Structures are given as structure tokens and as C-alpha cells.
Short mmCIF file of C-alpha atoms in Angstrom, two decimals:
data_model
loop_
_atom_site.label_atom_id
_atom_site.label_comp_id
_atom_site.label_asym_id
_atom_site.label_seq_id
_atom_site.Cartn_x
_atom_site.Cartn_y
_atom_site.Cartn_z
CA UNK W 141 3.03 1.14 -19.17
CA UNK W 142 1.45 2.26 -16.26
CA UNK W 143 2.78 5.52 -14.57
CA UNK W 144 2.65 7.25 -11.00
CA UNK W 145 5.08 9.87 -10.76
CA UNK W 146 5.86 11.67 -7.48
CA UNK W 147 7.64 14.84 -8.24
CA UNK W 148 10.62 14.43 -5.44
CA UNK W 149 12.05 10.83 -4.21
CA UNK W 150 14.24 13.23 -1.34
CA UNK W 151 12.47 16.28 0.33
CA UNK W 152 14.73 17.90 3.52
CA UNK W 153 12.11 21.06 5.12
CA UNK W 154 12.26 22.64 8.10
CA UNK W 155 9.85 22.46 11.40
CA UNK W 156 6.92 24.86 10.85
CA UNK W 157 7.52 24.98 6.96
CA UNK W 158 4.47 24.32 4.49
CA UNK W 159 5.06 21.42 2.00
CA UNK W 160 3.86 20.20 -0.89
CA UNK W 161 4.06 16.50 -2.49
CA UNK W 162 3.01 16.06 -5.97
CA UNK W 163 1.77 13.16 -7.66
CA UNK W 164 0.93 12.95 -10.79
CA UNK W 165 -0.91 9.46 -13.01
CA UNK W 166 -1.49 8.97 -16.65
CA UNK W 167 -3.73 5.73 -15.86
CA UNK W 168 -7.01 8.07 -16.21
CA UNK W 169 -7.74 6.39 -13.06
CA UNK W 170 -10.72 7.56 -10.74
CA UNK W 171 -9.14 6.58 -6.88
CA UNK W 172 -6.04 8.57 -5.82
CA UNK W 173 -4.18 8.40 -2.72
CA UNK W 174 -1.73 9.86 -0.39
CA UNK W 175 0.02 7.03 2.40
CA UNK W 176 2.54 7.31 4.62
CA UNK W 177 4.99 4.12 5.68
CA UNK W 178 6.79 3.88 8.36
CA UNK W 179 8.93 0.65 9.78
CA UNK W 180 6.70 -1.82 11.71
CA UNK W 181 3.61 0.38 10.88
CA UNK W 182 2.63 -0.60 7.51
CA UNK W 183 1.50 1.49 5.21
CA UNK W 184 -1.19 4.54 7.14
CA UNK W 185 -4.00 6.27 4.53
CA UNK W 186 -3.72 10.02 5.13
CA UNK W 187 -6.04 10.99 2.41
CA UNK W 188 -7.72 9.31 -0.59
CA UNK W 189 -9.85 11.09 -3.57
CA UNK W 190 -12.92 9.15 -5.95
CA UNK W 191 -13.14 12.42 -8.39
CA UNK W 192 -11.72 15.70 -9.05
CA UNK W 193 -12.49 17.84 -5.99
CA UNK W 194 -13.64 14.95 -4.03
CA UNK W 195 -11.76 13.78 -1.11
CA UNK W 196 -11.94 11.74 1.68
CA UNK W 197 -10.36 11.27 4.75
CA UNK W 198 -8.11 8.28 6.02
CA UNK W 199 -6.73 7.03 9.03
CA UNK W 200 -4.25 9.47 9.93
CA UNK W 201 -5.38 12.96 8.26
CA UNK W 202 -4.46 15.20 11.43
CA UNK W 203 -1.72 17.27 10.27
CA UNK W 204 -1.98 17.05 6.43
CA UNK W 205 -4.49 18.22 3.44
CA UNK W 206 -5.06 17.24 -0.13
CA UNK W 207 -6.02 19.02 -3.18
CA UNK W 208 -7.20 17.34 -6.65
CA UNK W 209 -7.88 20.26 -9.18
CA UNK W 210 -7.20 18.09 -11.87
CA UNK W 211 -7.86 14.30 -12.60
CA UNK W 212 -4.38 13.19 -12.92
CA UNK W 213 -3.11 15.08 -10.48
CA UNK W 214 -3.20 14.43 -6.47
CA UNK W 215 -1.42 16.59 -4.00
CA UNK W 216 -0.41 16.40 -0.52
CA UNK W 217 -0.24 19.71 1.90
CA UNK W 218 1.87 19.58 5.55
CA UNK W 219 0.69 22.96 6.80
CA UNK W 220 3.04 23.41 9.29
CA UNK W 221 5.68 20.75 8.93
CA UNK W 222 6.83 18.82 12.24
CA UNK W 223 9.29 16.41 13.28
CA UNK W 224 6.42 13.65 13.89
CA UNK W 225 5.74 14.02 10.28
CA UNK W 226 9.44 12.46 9.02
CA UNK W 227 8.16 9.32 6.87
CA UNK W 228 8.26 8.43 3.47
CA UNK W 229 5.14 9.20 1.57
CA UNK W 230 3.62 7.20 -1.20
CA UNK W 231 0.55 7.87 -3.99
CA UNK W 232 -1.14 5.54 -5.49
CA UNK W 233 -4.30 5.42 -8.09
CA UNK W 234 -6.61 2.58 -8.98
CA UNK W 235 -9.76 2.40 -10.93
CA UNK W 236 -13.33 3.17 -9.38
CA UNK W 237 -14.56 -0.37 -8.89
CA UNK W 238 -17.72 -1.19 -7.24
CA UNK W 239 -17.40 -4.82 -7.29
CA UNK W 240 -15.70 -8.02 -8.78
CA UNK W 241 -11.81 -6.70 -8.26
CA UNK W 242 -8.95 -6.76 -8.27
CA UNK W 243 -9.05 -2.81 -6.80
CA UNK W 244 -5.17 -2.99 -7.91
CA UNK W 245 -3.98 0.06 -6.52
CA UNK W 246 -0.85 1.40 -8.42
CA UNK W 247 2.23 2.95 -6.79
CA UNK W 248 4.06 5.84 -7.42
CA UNK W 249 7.93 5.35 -5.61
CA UNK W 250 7.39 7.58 -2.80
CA UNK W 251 8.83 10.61 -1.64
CA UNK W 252 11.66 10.31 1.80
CA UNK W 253 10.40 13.55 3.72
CA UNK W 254 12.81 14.60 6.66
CA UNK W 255 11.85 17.39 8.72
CA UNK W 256 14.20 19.01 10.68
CA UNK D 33 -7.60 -0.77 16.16
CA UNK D 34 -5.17 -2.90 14.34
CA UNK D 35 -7.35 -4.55 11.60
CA UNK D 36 -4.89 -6.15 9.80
CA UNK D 37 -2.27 -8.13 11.95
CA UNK D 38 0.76 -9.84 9.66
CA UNK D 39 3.32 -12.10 11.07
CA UNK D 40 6.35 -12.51 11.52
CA UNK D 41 7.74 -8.97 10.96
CA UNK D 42 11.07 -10.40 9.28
CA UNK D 43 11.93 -13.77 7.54
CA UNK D 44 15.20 -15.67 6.86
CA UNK D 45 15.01 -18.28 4.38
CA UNK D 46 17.59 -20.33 2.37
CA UNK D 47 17.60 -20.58 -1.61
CA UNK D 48 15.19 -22.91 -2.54
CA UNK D 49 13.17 -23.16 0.57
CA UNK D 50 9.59 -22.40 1.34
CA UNK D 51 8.59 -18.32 2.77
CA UNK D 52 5.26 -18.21 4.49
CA UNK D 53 4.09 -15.24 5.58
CA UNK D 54 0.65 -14.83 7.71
CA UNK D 55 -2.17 -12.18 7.86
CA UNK D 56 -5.01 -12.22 10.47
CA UNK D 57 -7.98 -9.63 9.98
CA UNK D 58 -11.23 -8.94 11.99
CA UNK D 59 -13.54 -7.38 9.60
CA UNK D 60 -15.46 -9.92 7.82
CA UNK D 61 -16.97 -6.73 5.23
CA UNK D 62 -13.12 -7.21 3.13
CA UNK D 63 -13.65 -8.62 -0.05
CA UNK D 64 -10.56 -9.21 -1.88
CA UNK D 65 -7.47 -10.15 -0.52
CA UNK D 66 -4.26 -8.98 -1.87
CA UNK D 67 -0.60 -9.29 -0.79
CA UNK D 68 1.76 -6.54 -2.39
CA UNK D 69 5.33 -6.88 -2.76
CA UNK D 70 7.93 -3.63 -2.12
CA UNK D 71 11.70 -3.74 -3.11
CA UNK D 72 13.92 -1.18 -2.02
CA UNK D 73 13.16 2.56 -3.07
CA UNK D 74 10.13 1.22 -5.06
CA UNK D 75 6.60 1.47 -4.03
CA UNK D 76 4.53 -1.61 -3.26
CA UNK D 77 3.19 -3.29 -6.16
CA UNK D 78 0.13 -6.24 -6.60
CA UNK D 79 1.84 -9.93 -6.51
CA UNK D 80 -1.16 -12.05 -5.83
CA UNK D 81 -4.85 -11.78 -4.85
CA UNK D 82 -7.41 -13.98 -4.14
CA UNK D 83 -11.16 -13.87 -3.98
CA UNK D 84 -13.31 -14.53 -0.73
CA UNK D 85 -14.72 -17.55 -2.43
CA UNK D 86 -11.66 -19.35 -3.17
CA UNK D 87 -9.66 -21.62 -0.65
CA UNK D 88 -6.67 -21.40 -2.69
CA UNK D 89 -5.07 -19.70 -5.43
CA UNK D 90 -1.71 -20.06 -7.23
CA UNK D 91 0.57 -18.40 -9.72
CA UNK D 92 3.71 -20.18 -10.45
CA UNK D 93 5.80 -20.23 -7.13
CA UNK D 94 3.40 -18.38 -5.29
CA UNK D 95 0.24 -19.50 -3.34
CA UNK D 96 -2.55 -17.66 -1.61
CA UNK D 97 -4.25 -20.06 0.88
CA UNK D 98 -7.78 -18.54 2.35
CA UNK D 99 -9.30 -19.65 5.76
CA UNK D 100 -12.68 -17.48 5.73
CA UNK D 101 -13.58 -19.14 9.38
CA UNK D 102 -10.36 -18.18 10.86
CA UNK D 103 -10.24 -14.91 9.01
CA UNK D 104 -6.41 -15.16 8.16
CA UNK D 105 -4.51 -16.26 4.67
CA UNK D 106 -1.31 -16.12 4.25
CA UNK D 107 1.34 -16.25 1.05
CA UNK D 108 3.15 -19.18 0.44
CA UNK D 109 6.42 -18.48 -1.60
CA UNK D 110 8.12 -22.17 -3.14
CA UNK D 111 11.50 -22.69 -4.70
CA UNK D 112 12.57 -19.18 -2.63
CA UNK D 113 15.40 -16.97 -4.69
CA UNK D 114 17.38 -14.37 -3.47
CA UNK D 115 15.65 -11.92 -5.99
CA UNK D 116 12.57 -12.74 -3.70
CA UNK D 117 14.14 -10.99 -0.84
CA UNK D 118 11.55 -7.50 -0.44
CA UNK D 119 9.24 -6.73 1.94
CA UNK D 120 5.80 -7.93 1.77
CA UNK D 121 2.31 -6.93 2.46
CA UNK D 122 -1.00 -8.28 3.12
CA UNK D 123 -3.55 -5.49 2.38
CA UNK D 124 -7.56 -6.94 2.29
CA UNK D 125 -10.16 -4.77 0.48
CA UNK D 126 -13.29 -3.12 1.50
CA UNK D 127 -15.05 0.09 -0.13
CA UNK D 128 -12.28 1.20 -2.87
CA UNK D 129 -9.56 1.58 0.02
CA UNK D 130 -6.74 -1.28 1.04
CA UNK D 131 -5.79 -2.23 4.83
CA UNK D 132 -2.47 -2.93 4.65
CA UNK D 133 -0.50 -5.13 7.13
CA UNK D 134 2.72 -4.24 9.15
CA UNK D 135 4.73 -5.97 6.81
CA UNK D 136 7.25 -8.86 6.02
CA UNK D 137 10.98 -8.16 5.43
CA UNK D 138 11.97 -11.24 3.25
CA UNK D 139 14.98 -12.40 3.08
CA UNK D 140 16.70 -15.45 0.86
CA UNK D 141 20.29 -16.44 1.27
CA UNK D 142 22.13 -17.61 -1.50
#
């Protein structure tokens, strides 16, 4: 059965704090990446990564950095944590897929960061 | 720029009726078209997807119908049930990444 694994579901930090998500996949996939979801907004890409070391930026990477060391394993970086950055966070992976579909992108249940 | 624009925001249906839910895009480089389907404290997960050269595609109760001149399709949920009630997303494809819509908030009363 596929697996994305997020390694809190409840983070509480404090403004100015440095904070680390985990996410972790044992689909071998390629793609990895880091959203954020907020009510009315959709889900926002921060970051997203094709290969081990590779990343990419998405539409809202101001604030946040990624690190992919290993394959499986896809983490998100708040620097310097702030209020504006209270929002539950979800990974995902998917396959590298250059055409034909379905680019199913698999979910991980996200992590509900408050920052205080 | 809002690329993705999905209507209406929340949805009240009774048991047994029909849930349509609408997604208008501008960018005619998307190539698949997906809507993903998120129940509380899960993450979103693929329902139903269609491909650019299909009007129409369906999978027991649910239907994608695809309008490639007006650039919207939208999800067409028969026979509604209460276990339907989750929030849903339209998210078209281009270059490995998803666009996903504002989302739907579903729900079916018994």
C-alpha cells in the first residue's frame, strides 16, 4: 500500500523559531512536494523536488526551504517561524512522468503548524 | 494570478441527489485534469481524471464532463451519500506539478 508519512500531524513553535517538517515515502517515487492549505485558498506549492538534491521552487517559497539528501525523504525548513506561516502543511510524491498521465500525486496527512 | 477558479466554495445536497462542482482555468498548456477528494484530517487523494481528448469520463457515480473551448469541467457526483460529504478539488496538470482549485466543501444530508 502506498505510504507518505509526515513525522508530526500537530506542531505548536514559537515566532522566530526554526522548524522542521519531515516527510518521508516508500513509493520510490521521483517528484516530492511540500504544500501548504489554507481555507478558501486551495492548496499553495511552496517547494517541489524531481531528484535527490534537486529542487525547485513553487508559488509561495518566501519564507521556507527544502532539503532532499535522500530519495525517500523530503523536508521542509521555516527559518524563522512567523505568525503568517500558521497553516497546515502537506507532502506529497508522484512518479516522474513526461507524458500520458495520470501524474497521481500521493498525499501524506499533513502536519497542523501553529505559530505563536 | 488565479489559474484555477472552482465554484461554489460550499455545497448542500440531499441523499440521493446530484453534486456538481465547477472548475474554470486559463492556461490551455494543462494536460490532464484531475479532481482530488480530502476528508477530514486526511490529505487529498485522486478520485477521477480525465484526459484533454475526452468530452466525458465516468466511474460509477462519478462523472468528469470536459469543455476544452470553454476551458472549464466540472465533477458530477449521482446518487449523493452522506459518506460523500469532503471537500473537493479540481487540480489540472502541466509540467509534473498540479494547480489546485480553492476547493468544494461537500456536504450530503441524510
Amino acid at each position: 500500500d502506498v505510504k507518505v508519512t509526515q513525522s508530526s500531524r500537530y506542531l505548536v513553535k514559537r515566532t522566530g523559531e526554526k522548524v522542521f517538517l519531515e516527510c518521508v515515502q516508500d513509493m520510490d517515487h521521483e517528484n516530492m512536494f511540500w504544500y501548504r492549505q489554507d481555507p478558501g485558498l486551495g492548496l499553495r506549492l511552496i517547494y517541489f523536488s524531481y531528484d535527490v538534491k534537486m529542487k525547485e521552487k513553487g508559488d509561495i517559497p518566501e519564507g521556507y526551504s527544502v532539503s532532499r539528501e535522500k530519495k525517500e525523504r523530503f523536508s521542509l525548513i521555516l527559518e524563522s517561524a512567523s505568525t503568517n506561516q500558521t497553516s497546515m502543511y502537506l507532502c506529497a510524491s508522484s512518479l516522474l512522468k513526461t507524458s500520458g498521465g495520470p501524474y497521481e500525486q500521493y498525499f501524506g496527512p499533513g502536519t497542523r503548524l501553529t505559530v505563536t | 494570478q488565479q489559474q484555477v477558479k472552482q465554484s461554489p466554495q460550499s455545497l448542500i445536497v440531499q441523499k440521493g441527489g446530484i453534486s456538481i462542482i465547477n472548475c474554470a482555468y486559463e492556461n490551455t498548456a494543462f494536460d490532464y485534469f484531475p479532481w482530488y477528494q480530502q476528508f477530514p484530517g486526511k490529505g487529498p487523494a485522486l478520485l477521477i481524471a480525465i484526459r484533454p481528448d475526452v468530452s466525458e469520463k465516468k466511474e460509477g457515480r462519478f462523472t468528469i464532463s470536459f469543455n476544452k473551448s470553454a476551458k472549464q469541467f466540472s465533477l458530477h457526483i449521482m446518487d449523493s451519500q452522506p459518506g460523500d460529504s469532503a471537500t473537493y478539488f479540481c487540480a489540472p496538470h502541466q509540467g509534473g506539478k498540479l494547480i489546485f482549485g480553492q476547493g468544494t466543501e461537500l456536504s450530503v444530508k441524510p
